[in-house]
XYZ file of C-alpha atoms in Angstrom:
435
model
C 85.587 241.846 -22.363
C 84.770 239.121 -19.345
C 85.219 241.639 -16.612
C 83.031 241.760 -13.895
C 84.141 245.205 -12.325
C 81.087 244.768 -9.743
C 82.783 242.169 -8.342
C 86.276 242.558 -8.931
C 86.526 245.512 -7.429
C 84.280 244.843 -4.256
C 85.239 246.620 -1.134
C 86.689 244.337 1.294
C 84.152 244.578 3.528
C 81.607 244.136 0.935
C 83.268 240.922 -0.045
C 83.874 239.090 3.520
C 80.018 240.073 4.125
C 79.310 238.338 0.945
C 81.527 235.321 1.709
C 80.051 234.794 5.226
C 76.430 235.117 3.696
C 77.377 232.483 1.972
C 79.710 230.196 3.767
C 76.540 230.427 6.489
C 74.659 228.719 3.674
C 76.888 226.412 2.516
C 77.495 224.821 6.197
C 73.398 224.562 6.048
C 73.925 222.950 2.644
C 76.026 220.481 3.201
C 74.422 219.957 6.635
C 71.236 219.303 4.988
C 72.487 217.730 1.913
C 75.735 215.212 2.435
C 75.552 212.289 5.287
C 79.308 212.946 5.931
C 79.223 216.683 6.547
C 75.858 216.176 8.726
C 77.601 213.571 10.739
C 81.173 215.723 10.785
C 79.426 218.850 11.905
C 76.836 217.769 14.342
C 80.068 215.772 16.336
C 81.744 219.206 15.589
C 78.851 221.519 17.291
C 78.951 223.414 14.095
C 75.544 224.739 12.790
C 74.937 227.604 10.410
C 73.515 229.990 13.063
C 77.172 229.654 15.209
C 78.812 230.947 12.049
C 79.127 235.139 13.474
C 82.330 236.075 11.757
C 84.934 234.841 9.009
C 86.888 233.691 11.443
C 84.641 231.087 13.000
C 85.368 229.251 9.961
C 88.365 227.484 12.058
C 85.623 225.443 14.126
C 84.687 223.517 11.213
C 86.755 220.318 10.642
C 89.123 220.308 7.260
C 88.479 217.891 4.919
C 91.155 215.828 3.100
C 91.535 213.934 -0.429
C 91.461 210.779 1.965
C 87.578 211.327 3.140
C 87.071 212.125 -1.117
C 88.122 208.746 -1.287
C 86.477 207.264 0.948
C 83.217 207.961 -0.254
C 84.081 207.374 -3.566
C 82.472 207.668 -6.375
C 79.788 209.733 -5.787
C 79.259 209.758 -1.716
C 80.072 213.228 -1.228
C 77.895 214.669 -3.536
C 74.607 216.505 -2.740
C 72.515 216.404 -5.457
C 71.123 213.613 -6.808
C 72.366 211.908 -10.269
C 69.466 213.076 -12.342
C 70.836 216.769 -11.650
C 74.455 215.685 -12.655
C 75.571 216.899 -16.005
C 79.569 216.713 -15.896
C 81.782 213.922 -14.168
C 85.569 214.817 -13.533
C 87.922 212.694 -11.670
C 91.569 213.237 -10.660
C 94.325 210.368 -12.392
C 94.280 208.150 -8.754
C 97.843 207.048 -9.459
C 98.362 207.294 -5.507
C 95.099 205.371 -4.579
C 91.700 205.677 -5.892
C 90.617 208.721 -7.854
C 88.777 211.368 -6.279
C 85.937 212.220 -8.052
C 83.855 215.055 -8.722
C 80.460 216.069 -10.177
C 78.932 219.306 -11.549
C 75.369 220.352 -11.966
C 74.554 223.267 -14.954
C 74.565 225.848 -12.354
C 77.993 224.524 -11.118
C 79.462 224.937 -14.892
C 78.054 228.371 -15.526
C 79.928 229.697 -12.314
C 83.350 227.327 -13.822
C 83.332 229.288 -16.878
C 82.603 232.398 -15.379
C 85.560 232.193 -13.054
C 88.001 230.619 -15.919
C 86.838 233.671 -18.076
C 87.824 235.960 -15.249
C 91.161 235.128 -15.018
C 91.841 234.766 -18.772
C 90.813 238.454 -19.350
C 93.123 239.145 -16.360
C 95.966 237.535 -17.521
C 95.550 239.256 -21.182
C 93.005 237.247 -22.877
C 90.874 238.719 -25.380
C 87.865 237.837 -28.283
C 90.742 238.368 -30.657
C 92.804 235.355 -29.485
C 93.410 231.842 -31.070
C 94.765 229.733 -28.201
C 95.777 225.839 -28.237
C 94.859 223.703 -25.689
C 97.611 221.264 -24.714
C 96.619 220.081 -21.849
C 94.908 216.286 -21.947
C 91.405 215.991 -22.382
C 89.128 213.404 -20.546
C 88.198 213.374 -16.904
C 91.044 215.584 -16.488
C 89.534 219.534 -15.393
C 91.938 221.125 -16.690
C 91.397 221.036 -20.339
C 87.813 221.535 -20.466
C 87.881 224.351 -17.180
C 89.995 226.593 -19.538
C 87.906 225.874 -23.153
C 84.931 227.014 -21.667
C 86.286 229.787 -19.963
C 87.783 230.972 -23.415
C 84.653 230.344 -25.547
C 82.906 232.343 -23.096
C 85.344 235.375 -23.633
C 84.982 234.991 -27.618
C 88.521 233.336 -28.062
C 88.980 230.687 -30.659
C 89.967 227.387 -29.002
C 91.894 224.541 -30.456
C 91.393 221.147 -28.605
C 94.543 219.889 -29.499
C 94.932 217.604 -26.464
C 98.514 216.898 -25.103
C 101.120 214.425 -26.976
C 101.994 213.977 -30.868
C 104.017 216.826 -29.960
C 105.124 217.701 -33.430
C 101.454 217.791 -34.578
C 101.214 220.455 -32.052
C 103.863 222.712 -33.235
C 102.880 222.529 -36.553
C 98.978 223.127 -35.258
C 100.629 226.367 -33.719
C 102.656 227.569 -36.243
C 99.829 226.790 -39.277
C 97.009 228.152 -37.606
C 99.052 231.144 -36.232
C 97.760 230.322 -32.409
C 98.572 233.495 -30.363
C 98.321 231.672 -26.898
C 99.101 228.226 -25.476
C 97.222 226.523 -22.467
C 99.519 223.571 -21.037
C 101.954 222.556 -18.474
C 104.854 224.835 -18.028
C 107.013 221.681 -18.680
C 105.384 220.417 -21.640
C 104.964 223.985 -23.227
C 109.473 224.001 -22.635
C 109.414 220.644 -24.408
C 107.190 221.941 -27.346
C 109.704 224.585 -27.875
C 112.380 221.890 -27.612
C 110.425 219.946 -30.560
C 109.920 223.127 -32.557
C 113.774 223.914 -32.413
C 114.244 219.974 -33.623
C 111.961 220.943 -36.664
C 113.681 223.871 -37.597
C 111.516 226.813 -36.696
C 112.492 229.732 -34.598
C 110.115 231.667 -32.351
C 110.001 234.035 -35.024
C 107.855 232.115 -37.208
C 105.176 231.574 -34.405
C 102.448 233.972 -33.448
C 102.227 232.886 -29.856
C 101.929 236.314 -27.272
C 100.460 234.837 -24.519
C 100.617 231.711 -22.042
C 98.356 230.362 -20.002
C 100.016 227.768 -17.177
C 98.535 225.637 -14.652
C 98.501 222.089 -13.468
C 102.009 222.129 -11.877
C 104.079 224.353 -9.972
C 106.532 226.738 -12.486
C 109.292 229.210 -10.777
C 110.158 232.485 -11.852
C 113.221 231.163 -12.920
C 111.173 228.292 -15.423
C 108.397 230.912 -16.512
C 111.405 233.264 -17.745
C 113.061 230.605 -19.574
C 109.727 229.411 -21.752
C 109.063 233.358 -22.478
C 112.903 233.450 -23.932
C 111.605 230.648 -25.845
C 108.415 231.278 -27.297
C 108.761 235.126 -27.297
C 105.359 234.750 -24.743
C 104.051 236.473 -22.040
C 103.509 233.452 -19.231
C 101.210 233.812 -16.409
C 100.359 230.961 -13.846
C 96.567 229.900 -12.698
C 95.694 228.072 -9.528
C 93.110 225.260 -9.302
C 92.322 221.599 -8.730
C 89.204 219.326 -9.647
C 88.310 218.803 -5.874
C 87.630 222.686 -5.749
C 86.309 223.223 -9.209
C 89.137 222.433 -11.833
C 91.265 225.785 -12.974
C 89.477 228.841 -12.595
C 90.015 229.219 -8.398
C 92.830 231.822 -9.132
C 94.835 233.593 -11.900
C 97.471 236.395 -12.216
C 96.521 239.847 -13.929
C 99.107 241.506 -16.318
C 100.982 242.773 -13.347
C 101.670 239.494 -11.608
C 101.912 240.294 -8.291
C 100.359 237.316 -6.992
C 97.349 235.153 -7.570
C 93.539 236.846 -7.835
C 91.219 234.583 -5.635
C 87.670 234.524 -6.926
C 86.326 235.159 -3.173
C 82.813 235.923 -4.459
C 83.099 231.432 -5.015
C 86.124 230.056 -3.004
C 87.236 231.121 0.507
C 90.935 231.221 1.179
C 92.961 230.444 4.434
C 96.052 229.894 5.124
C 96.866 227.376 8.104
C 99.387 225.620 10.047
C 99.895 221.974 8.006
C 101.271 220.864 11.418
C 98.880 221.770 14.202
C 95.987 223.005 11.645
C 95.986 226.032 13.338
C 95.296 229.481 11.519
C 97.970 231.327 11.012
C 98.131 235.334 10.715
C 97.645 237.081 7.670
C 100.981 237.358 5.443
C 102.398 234.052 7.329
C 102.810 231.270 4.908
C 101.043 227.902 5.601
C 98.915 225.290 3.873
C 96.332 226.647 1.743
C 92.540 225.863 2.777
C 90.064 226.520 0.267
C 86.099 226.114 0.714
C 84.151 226.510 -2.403
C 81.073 228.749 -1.702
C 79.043 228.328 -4.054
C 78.947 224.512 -5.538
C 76.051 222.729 -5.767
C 76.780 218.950 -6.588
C 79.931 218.503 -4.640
C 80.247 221.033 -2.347
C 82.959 220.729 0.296
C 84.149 222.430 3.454
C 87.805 223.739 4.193
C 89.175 221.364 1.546
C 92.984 221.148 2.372
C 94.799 221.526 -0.683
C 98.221 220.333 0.698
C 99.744 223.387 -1.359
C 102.172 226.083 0.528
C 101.347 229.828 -0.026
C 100.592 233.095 1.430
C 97.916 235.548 1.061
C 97.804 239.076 0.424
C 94.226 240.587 0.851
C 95.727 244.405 -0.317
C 94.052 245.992 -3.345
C 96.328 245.180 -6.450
C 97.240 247.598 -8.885
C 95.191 246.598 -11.354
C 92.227 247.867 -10.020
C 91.228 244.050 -8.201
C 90.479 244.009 -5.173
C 90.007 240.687 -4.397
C 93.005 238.557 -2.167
C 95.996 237.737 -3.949
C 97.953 234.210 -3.264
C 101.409 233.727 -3.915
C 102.789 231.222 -6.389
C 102.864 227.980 -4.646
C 105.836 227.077 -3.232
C 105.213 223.408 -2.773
C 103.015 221.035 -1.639
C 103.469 219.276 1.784
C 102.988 215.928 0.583
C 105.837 216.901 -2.439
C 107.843 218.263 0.405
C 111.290 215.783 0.783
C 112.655 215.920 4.223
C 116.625 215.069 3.950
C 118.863 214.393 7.017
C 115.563 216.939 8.931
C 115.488 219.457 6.257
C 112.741 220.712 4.522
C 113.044 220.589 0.430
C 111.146 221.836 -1.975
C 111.944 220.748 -5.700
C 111.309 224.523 -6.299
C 113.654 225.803 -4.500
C 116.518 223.368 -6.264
C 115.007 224.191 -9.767
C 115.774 227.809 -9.122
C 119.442 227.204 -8.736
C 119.797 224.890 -11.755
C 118.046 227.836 -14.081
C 120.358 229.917 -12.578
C 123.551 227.985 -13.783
C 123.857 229.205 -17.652
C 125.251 225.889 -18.884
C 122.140 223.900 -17.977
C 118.871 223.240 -19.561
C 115.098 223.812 -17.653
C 114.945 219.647 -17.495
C 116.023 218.062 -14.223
C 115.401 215.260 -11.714
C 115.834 214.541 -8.322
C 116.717 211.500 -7.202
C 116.628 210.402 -2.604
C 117.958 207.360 -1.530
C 118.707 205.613 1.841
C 122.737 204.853 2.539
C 122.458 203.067 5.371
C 121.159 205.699 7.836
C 121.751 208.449 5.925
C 119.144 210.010 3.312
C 121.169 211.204 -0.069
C 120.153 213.499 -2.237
C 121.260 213.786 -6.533
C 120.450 216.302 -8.437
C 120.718 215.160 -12.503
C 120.575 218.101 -14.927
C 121.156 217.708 -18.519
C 123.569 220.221 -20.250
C 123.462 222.624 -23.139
C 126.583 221.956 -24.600
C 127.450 217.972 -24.644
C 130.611 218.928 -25.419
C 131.358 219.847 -21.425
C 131.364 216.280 -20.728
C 134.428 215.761 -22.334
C 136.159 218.796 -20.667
C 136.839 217.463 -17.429
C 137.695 220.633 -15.986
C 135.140 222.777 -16.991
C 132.556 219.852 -15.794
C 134.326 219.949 -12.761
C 133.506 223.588 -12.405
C 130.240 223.740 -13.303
C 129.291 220.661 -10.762
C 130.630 222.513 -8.190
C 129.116 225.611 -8.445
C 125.887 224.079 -8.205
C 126.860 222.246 -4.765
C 128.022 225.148 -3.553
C 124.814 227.185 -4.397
C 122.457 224.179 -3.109
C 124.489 223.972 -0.231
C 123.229 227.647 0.623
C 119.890 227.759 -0.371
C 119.087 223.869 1.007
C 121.698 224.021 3.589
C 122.426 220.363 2.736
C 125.339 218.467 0.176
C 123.748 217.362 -2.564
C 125.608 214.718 -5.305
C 125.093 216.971 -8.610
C 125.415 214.884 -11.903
C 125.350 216.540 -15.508
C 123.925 214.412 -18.170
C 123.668 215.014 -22.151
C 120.901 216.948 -23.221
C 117.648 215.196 -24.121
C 118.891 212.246 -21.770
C 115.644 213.176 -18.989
C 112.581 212.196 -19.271
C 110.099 214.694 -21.219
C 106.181 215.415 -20.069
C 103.590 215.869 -21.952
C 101.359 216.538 -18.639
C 102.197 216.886 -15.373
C 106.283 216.759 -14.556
C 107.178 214.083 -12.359
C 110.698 215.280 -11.082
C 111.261 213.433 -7.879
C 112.337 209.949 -7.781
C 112.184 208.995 -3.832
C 113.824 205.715 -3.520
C 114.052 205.576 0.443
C 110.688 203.197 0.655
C 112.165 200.814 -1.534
C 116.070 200.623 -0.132
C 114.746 199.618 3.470
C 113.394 202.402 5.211
């Protein structure tokens, strides 16, 4: 088993020495190593020798996907090309793609971490898992196959799409875990209904989640219909790919690898740091990275930290589920909305399905927000009353938890759009009608 109970289960004053040992040398790094960061810090007064506690951290400027880009492709790193082994880069479908590198050292510590979290989450040498998630410059895919070969598991690169290739993969080779989107591992399950099977005649136990955010709500529905236990993992190429955090069996939050990525929590606003247990933007700065190493990287993703000893025996901080990102974040008529928060509600109404979009428009001065969920039953739609009912039950319970009206249409099922990666459930049409 790929459990490192040295470090795991470090005392917490054991592991903040540790992280400002090395968050000392990775200011000295980067100093030393990357014209940016020498630049940024010397304007900033920031040396290695002014780093005394954890907390001193806050005097070093954040950086943001937009200075990634800026130096693109390979400004940022600190090593030079001959000591490059791996080259990931993000999809750029909002500008150019932010690109990362990786030296041998830096892929020994991925897998480690990846390994870490699978064992945590249930993983063992036993295991047959599929890999759904795209492969290519993508981190996902390849952050969790190493981390599984490393713990003995059998991997199957199956690669996302061809969808009904991949249930019969799963059912044939009698996978016991899945690796994917929580979206696309609902729609495989949609697919494998289409072809007949029930979850009876799969061997899947265990699923491992990333890439996109996935409620309680969500997670409970794809374990009704795979017969799986789900847990969520936290990561993103800029920091390393998967493999920054993962649930244990308990899931009670998140398990930060602090020994390689230190965790704060900050005001998105005034980029203040906030107190411990306040949620905030998430600010991680890998510790250990040698080809692209970066310094309070802000992730843009909402969350909390919890630095109590789990039950599980880890002592290492926990981070809650991410509620959103601030740059996902829709603010209608001055209120703050998360698409989490709305898919909640909708998996609480029994006579929809998991798939839903959200739809903002401009009318006039006023921003509108629809809410199109597809139903179980197409028959509804021809029972006036009943659809009646059913749309306004979920104003009424988005009117509470949004505190805004909301124009709630029900579609037949299958009418949304499916993903085979990352869902794409917000259609913001305000730039385009004249703001």
């Amino acid at each position: 088993m790929f459990f490192n109970k040295e470090i795991e289960t470090m005392p917490r004053k054991e592991i903040e020495a540790l992280q400002l040992e090395r968050l000392k040398r990775m200011v000295d790094y980067c100093m030393n190593n990357v014209p940016f960061y020498h630049d940024r810090l010397t304007k900033a007064g920031v040396t290695a020798d002014k780093i005394k506690t954890l907390s001193d951290i806050q005097y070093i400027p954040v950086t943001t996907k937009e200075d990634i880009r800026d130096h693109y492709p390979f400004g940022l790193f600190a090593q030079p090309m001959k000591n490059i082994v791996r080259i990931h880069a993000s999809s750029g479908t909002t500008g150019k793609p932010t690109v990362v590198g990786y030296t041998k050292r830096d892929l020994d510590m991925w897998s480690d971490v990846v390994a870490r979290l699978c064992v945590a989450a249930g993983a063992t040498e036993e295991d047959l898992i599929q890999i759904s998630f795209g492969y290519g410059l993508f981190t996902g895919a390849l952050g969790l196959h190493y981390g599984l070969e490393k713990i003995g598991a059998a991997v199957v690169p199956a690669s996302s799409g061809n969808t009904e290739k991949q249930v019969t993969l799963l059912k044939d080779f009698g996978a016991t875990g899945i690796v994917s989107t929580p979206s696309y591992a609902m729609y495989m399950a949609e697919v494998a209904r289409d072809m007949g099977f029930k979850k009876e005649d799969f061997k899947v136990r265990l699923g491992l989640f990333g890439s996109e955010g996935c409620s309680d709500e969500f997670r409970t529905e794809i374990e009704n219909e795979w017969g799986l236990f789900a847990t969520d993992n936290y990561g993103m190429s800029e920091l390393v790919g998967p493999g920054v955090a993962g649930e244990c069996t308990l899931r009670q939050g998140m398990h930060i690898a602090e020994d390689h990525f230190l965790a704060e929590i900050i005001d998105p606003n005034t980029l203040e740091p906030l107190p411990e247990g306040e949620q905030g933007e998430l600010i991680i700065t890998p510790l250990t990275k040698e080809a692209f190493p970066l310094l309070r990287y802000r992730t843009k993703d909402i969350s909390r930290l919890n630095k109590e000893p789990c039950a599980c025996g880890r002592t290492h901080a926990r981070m809650d589920k991410i509620k959103g990102r601030t740059d996902d974040m829709l603010k209608i008529r001055g209120v703050n909305v998360f698409p989490s928060q709305i898919e909640s509600v909708l998996l609480g109404v029994p006579q929809v399905g998991p798939n839903y979009q959200l739809v903002v428009r401009r009318e006039g001065v006023m921003d509108k927000l629809e809410v199109k969920a597809e139903l179980i039953d197409p028959a509804v739609l021809e029972k006036y009353a009943d659809l009646e009912n059913i749309q306004r039950s979920i104003k009424h319970k988005l009117q509470v938890v949004l505190g805004i009206d909301a124009k709630v249409t029900l579609v037949e099922p299958k009418q949304l759009e499916r993903f085979v990666g990352k869902a794409k459930r917000v259609m913001d049409l305000r730039n385009e009608e004249g703001k």
